[in-house]
Coordinates of C-alpha atoms and ligand atoms in Angstrom, one line a residue:
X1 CA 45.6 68.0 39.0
X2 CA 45.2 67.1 35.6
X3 CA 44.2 69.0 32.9
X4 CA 41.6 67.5 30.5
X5 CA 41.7 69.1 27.3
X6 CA 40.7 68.5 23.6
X7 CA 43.8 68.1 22.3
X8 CA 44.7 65.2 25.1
X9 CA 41.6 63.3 24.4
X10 CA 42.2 63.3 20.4
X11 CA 45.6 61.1 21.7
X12 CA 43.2 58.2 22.8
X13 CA 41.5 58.6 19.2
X14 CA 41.3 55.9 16.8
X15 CA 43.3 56.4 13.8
X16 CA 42.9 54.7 10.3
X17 CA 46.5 53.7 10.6
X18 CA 46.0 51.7 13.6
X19 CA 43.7 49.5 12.3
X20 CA 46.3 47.1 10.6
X21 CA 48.4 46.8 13.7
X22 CA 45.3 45.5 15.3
X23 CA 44.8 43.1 12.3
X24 CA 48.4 41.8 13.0
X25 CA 47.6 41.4 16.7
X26 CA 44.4 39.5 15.7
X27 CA 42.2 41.8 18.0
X28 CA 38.9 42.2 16.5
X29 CA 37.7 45.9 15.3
X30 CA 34.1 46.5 16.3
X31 CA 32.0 49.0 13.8
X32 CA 28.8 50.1 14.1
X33 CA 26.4 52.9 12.4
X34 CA 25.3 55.9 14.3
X35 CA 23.4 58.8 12.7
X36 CA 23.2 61.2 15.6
X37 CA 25.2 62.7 18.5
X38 CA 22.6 60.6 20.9
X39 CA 23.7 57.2 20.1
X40 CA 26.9 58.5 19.0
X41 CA 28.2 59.6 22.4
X42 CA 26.1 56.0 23.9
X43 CA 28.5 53.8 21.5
X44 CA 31.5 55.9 21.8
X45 CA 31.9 55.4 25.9
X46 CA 30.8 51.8 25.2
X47 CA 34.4 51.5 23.0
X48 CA 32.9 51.0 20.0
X49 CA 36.1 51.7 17.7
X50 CA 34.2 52.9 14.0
X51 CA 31.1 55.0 13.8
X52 CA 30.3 55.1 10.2
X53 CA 27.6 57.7 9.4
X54 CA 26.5 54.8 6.8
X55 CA 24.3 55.9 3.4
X56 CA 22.1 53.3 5.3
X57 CA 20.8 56.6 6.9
X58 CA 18.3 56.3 3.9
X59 CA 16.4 53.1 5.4
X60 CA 17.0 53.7 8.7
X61 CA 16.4 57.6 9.4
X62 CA 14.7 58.6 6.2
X63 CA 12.7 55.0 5.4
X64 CA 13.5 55.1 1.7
X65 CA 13.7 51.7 0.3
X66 CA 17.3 52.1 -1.2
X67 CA 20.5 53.8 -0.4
X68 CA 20.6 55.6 -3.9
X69 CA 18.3 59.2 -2.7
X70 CA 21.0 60.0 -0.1
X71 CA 22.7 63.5 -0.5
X72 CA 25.7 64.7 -0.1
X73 CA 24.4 67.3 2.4
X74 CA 22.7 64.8 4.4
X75 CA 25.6 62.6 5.3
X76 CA 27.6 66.1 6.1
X77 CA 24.8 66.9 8.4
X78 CA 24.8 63.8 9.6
X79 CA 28.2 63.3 10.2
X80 CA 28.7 66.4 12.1
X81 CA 26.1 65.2 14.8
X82 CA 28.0 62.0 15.0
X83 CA 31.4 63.5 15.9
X84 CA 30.5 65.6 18.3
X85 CA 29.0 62.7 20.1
X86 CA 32.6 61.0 20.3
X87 CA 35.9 61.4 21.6
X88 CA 37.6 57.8 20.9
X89 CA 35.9 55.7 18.0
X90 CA 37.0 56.7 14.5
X91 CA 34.6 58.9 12.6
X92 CA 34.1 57.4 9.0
X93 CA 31.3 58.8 6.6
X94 CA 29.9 56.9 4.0
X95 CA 30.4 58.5 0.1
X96 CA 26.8 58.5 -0.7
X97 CA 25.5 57.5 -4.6
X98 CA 26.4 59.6 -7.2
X99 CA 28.7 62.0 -5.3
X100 CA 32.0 59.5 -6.6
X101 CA 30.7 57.9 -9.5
X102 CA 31.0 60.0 -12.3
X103 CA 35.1 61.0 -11.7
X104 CA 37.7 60.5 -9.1
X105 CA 37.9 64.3 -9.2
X106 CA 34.1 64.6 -7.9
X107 CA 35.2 61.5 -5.7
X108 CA 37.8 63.7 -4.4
X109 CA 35.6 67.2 -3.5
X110 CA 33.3 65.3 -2.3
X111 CA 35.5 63.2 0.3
X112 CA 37.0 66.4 1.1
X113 CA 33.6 68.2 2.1
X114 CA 32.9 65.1 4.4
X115 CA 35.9 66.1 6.6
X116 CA 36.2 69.6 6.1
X117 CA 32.4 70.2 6.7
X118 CA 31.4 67.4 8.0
X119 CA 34.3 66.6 10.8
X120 CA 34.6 63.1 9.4
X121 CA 38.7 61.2 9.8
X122 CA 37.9 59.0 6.9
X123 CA 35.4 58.2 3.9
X124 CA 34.3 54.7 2.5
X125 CA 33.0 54.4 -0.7
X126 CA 31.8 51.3 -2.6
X127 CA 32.8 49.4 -5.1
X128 CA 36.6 47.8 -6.3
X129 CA 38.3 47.7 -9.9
X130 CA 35.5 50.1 -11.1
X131 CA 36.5 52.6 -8.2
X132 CA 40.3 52.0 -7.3
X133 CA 41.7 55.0 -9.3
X134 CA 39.1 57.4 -7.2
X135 CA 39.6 55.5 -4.0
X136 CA 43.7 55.8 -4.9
X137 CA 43.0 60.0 -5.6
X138 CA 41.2 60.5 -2.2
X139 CA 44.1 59.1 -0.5
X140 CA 46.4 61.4 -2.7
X141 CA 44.4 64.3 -1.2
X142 CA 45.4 62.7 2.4
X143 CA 42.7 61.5 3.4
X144 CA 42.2 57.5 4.7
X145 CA 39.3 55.3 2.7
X146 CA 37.9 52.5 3.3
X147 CA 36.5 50.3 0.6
X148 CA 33.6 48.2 0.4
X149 CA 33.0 45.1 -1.7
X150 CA 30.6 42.4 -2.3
X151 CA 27.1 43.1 -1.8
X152 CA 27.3 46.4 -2.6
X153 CA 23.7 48.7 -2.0
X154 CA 24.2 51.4 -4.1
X155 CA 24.6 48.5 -6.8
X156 CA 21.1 47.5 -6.1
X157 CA 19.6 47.7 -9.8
X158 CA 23.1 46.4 -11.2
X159 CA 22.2 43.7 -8.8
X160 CA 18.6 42.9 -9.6
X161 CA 18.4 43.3 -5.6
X162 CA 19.9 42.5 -2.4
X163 CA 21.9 39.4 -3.3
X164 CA 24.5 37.5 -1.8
X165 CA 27.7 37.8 -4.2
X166 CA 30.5 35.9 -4.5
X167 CA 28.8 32.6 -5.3
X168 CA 30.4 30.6 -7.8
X169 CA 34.0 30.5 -9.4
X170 CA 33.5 34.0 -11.3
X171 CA 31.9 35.3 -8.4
X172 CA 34.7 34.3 -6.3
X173 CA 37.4 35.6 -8.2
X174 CA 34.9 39.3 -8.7
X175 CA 34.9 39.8 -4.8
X176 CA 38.9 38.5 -4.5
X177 CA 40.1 41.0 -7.2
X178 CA 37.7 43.8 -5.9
X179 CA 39.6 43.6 -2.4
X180 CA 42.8 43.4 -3.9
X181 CA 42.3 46.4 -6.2
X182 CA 40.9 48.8 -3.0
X183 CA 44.2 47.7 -1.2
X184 CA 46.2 48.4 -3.7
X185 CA 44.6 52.2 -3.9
X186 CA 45.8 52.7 -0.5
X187 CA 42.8 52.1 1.3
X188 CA 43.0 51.5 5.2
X189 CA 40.1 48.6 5.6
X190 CA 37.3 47.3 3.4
X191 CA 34.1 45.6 4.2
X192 CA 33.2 42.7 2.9
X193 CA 29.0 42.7 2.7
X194 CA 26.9 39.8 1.8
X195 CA 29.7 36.9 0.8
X196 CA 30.0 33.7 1.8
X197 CA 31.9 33.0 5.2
X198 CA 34.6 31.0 3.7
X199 CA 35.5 33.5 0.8
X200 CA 35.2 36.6 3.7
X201 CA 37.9 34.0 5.1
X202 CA 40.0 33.3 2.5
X203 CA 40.1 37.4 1.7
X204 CA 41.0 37.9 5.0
X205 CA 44.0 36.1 5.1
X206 CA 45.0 37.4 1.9
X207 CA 44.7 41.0 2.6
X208 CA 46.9 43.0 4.7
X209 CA 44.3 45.5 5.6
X210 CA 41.8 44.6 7.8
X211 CA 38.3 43.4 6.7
X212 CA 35.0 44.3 8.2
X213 CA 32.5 41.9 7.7
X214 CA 28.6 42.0 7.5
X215 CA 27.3 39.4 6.4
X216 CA 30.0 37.3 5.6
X217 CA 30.6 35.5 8.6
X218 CA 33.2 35.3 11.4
X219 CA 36.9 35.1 10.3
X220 CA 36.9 39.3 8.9
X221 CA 38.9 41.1 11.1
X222 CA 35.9 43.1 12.7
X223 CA 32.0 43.2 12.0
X224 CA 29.6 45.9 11.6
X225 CA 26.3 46.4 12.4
X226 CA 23.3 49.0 11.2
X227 CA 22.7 50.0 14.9
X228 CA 19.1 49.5 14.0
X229 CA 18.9 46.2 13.4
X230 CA 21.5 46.0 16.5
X231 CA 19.1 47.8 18.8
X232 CA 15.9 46.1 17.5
X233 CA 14.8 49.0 16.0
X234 CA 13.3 48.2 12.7
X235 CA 10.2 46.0 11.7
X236 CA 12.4 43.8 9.7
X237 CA 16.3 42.9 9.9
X238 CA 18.3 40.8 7.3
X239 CA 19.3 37.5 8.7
X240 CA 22.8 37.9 9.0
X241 CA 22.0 40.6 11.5
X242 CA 21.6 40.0 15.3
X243 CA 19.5 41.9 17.7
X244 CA 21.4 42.6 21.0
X245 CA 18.2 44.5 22.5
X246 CA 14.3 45.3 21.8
X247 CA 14.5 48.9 21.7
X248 CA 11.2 49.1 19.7
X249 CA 9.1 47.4 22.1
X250 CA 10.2 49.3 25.2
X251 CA 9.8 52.9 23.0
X252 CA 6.3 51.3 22.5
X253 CA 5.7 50.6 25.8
X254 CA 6.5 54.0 27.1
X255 CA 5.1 55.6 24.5
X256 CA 1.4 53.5 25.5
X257 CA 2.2 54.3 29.4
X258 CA 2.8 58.0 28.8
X259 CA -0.8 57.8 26.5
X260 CA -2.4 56.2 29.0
X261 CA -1.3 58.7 31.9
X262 CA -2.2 61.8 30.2
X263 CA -5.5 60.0 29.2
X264 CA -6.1 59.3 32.6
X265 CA -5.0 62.5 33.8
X266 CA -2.4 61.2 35.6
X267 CA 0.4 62.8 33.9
X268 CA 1.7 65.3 34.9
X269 CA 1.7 64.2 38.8
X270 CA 3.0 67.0 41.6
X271 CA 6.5 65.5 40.9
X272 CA 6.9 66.6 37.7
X273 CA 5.0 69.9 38.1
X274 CA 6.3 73.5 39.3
X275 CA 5.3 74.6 42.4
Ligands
KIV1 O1 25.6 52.3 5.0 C1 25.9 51.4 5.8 O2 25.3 51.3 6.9 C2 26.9 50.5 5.4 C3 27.1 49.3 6.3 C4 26.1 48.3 6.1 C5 28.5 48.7 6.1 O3 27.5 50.6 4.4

């Protein structure tokens, strides 16, 4: 009989360094968000390979309009629900603003609390040039980062909003030296949000570490998705984003059925009562 244990499931864990092998093979990495050990453990036996506990938490969970309110303690709490909902995928938690910004040595304690506290196996933080010497001291405390260029959220008043970069020459050459700089730091992946397709492409082929994509079309070496907008679960999604299911009309709909039941005194039935 075989034994089970915690220590032989970790082997079939996801590592950071696995990730380029798979670029070289030119199998696609699949990412999505999860917030809690529900959907967690759902995406997890579905092979999802990344769960990134994503500052998107703020939209999604919390229904602030940007990213920036997002704590430090929230993505810890966060992040613990998340990995003890998987086994296989890679747990990475999302630095949120503020909490990296002002030094590479807050950058540091602060990546450090996300897997000491938190449970996390790697940290993504946003940003390139501006950010490589913190992203290169986070991996000098051991542990793996992935960057995260482009349309960058937390850079949403820098921005004047959420808009498309990398458009035009200087744009171009902003988004190709951000991606180099983060690779150069060490990290293990980047994303590459909001560019268009054929400079995602051209980044792609450059870099040696792979590129997750959202939002900048299909030749990255793996997409993510904000499980909300994946599940169908928010009002509005950005157009880039596709919806694999309509969870929010069928929570709607059961949520109506069971309202109508209990109005109709029909709920609970002998079934679902204690004898
Ligand atoms: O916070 C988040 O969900 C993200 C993804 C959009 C990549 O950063």
């Amino acid at each position: 009989m075989s034994t089970v244990t915690a220590s032989s499931r970790k082997e079939h864990r996801i590592t950071a360094t696995s990730l380029a092998a798979r670029k070289r093979r030119g199998q696609p990495i699949t990412m999505l968000t999860a917030y809690d050990f529900t959907f967690a453990r759902i995406f997890d036996a579905a092979e999802i390979d990344l769960l990134l506990v994503g500052d998107s938490l703020g939209n999604v969970v919390q229904g602030v309009d940007t990213t920036l309110p997002v704590t430090m303690d929230e993505v810890v709490y966060h992040t613990r629900m998340v990995v003890r909902g998987t086994h296989r995928a890679l747990v990475v938690a999302d630095m949120p603003f503020g909490s990296y910004q002002v030094s590479a040595e807050d950058g540091v304690r602060n990546a450090i609390r996300l897997v000491k506290e938190g449970g996390a196996a790697a940290v993504k933080l946003e940003g390139g040039t501006k950010v490589a010497h913190t992203i290169e001291a986070i991996v000098n405390a051991e542990i793996p980062v992935m960057g995260h260029v482009g349309l960058t959220p937390q850079a949403v008043n820098r921005m004047g909003g959420f808009r498309v970069q990398g458009r035009g020459e200087e744009g171009r050459l902003r988004v190709l030296d951000d991606a180099r700089a983060v690779q150069e730091a060490g990290a293990f992946a980047v994303v590459l949000e909001g560019i268009p397709a054929d400079l995602a492409k051209e980044v792609t082929a450059e870099l040696m570490i792979p590129t997750i994509g959202i939002g900048a079309g299909v030749d990255c070496d793996g997409q993510v998705l904000v499980m909300h907008d994946l599940l169908g679960l928010n009002d509005w999604s950005p157009s880039f984003a596709k919806q694999y299911a309509n969870m929010g009309a069928i929570a709607s709909t059961a949520a109506r059925a069971f309202a109508d039941e209990v109005t109709h005194r029909k709920f609970p039935d002998a079934e679902h009562s204690y004898k």
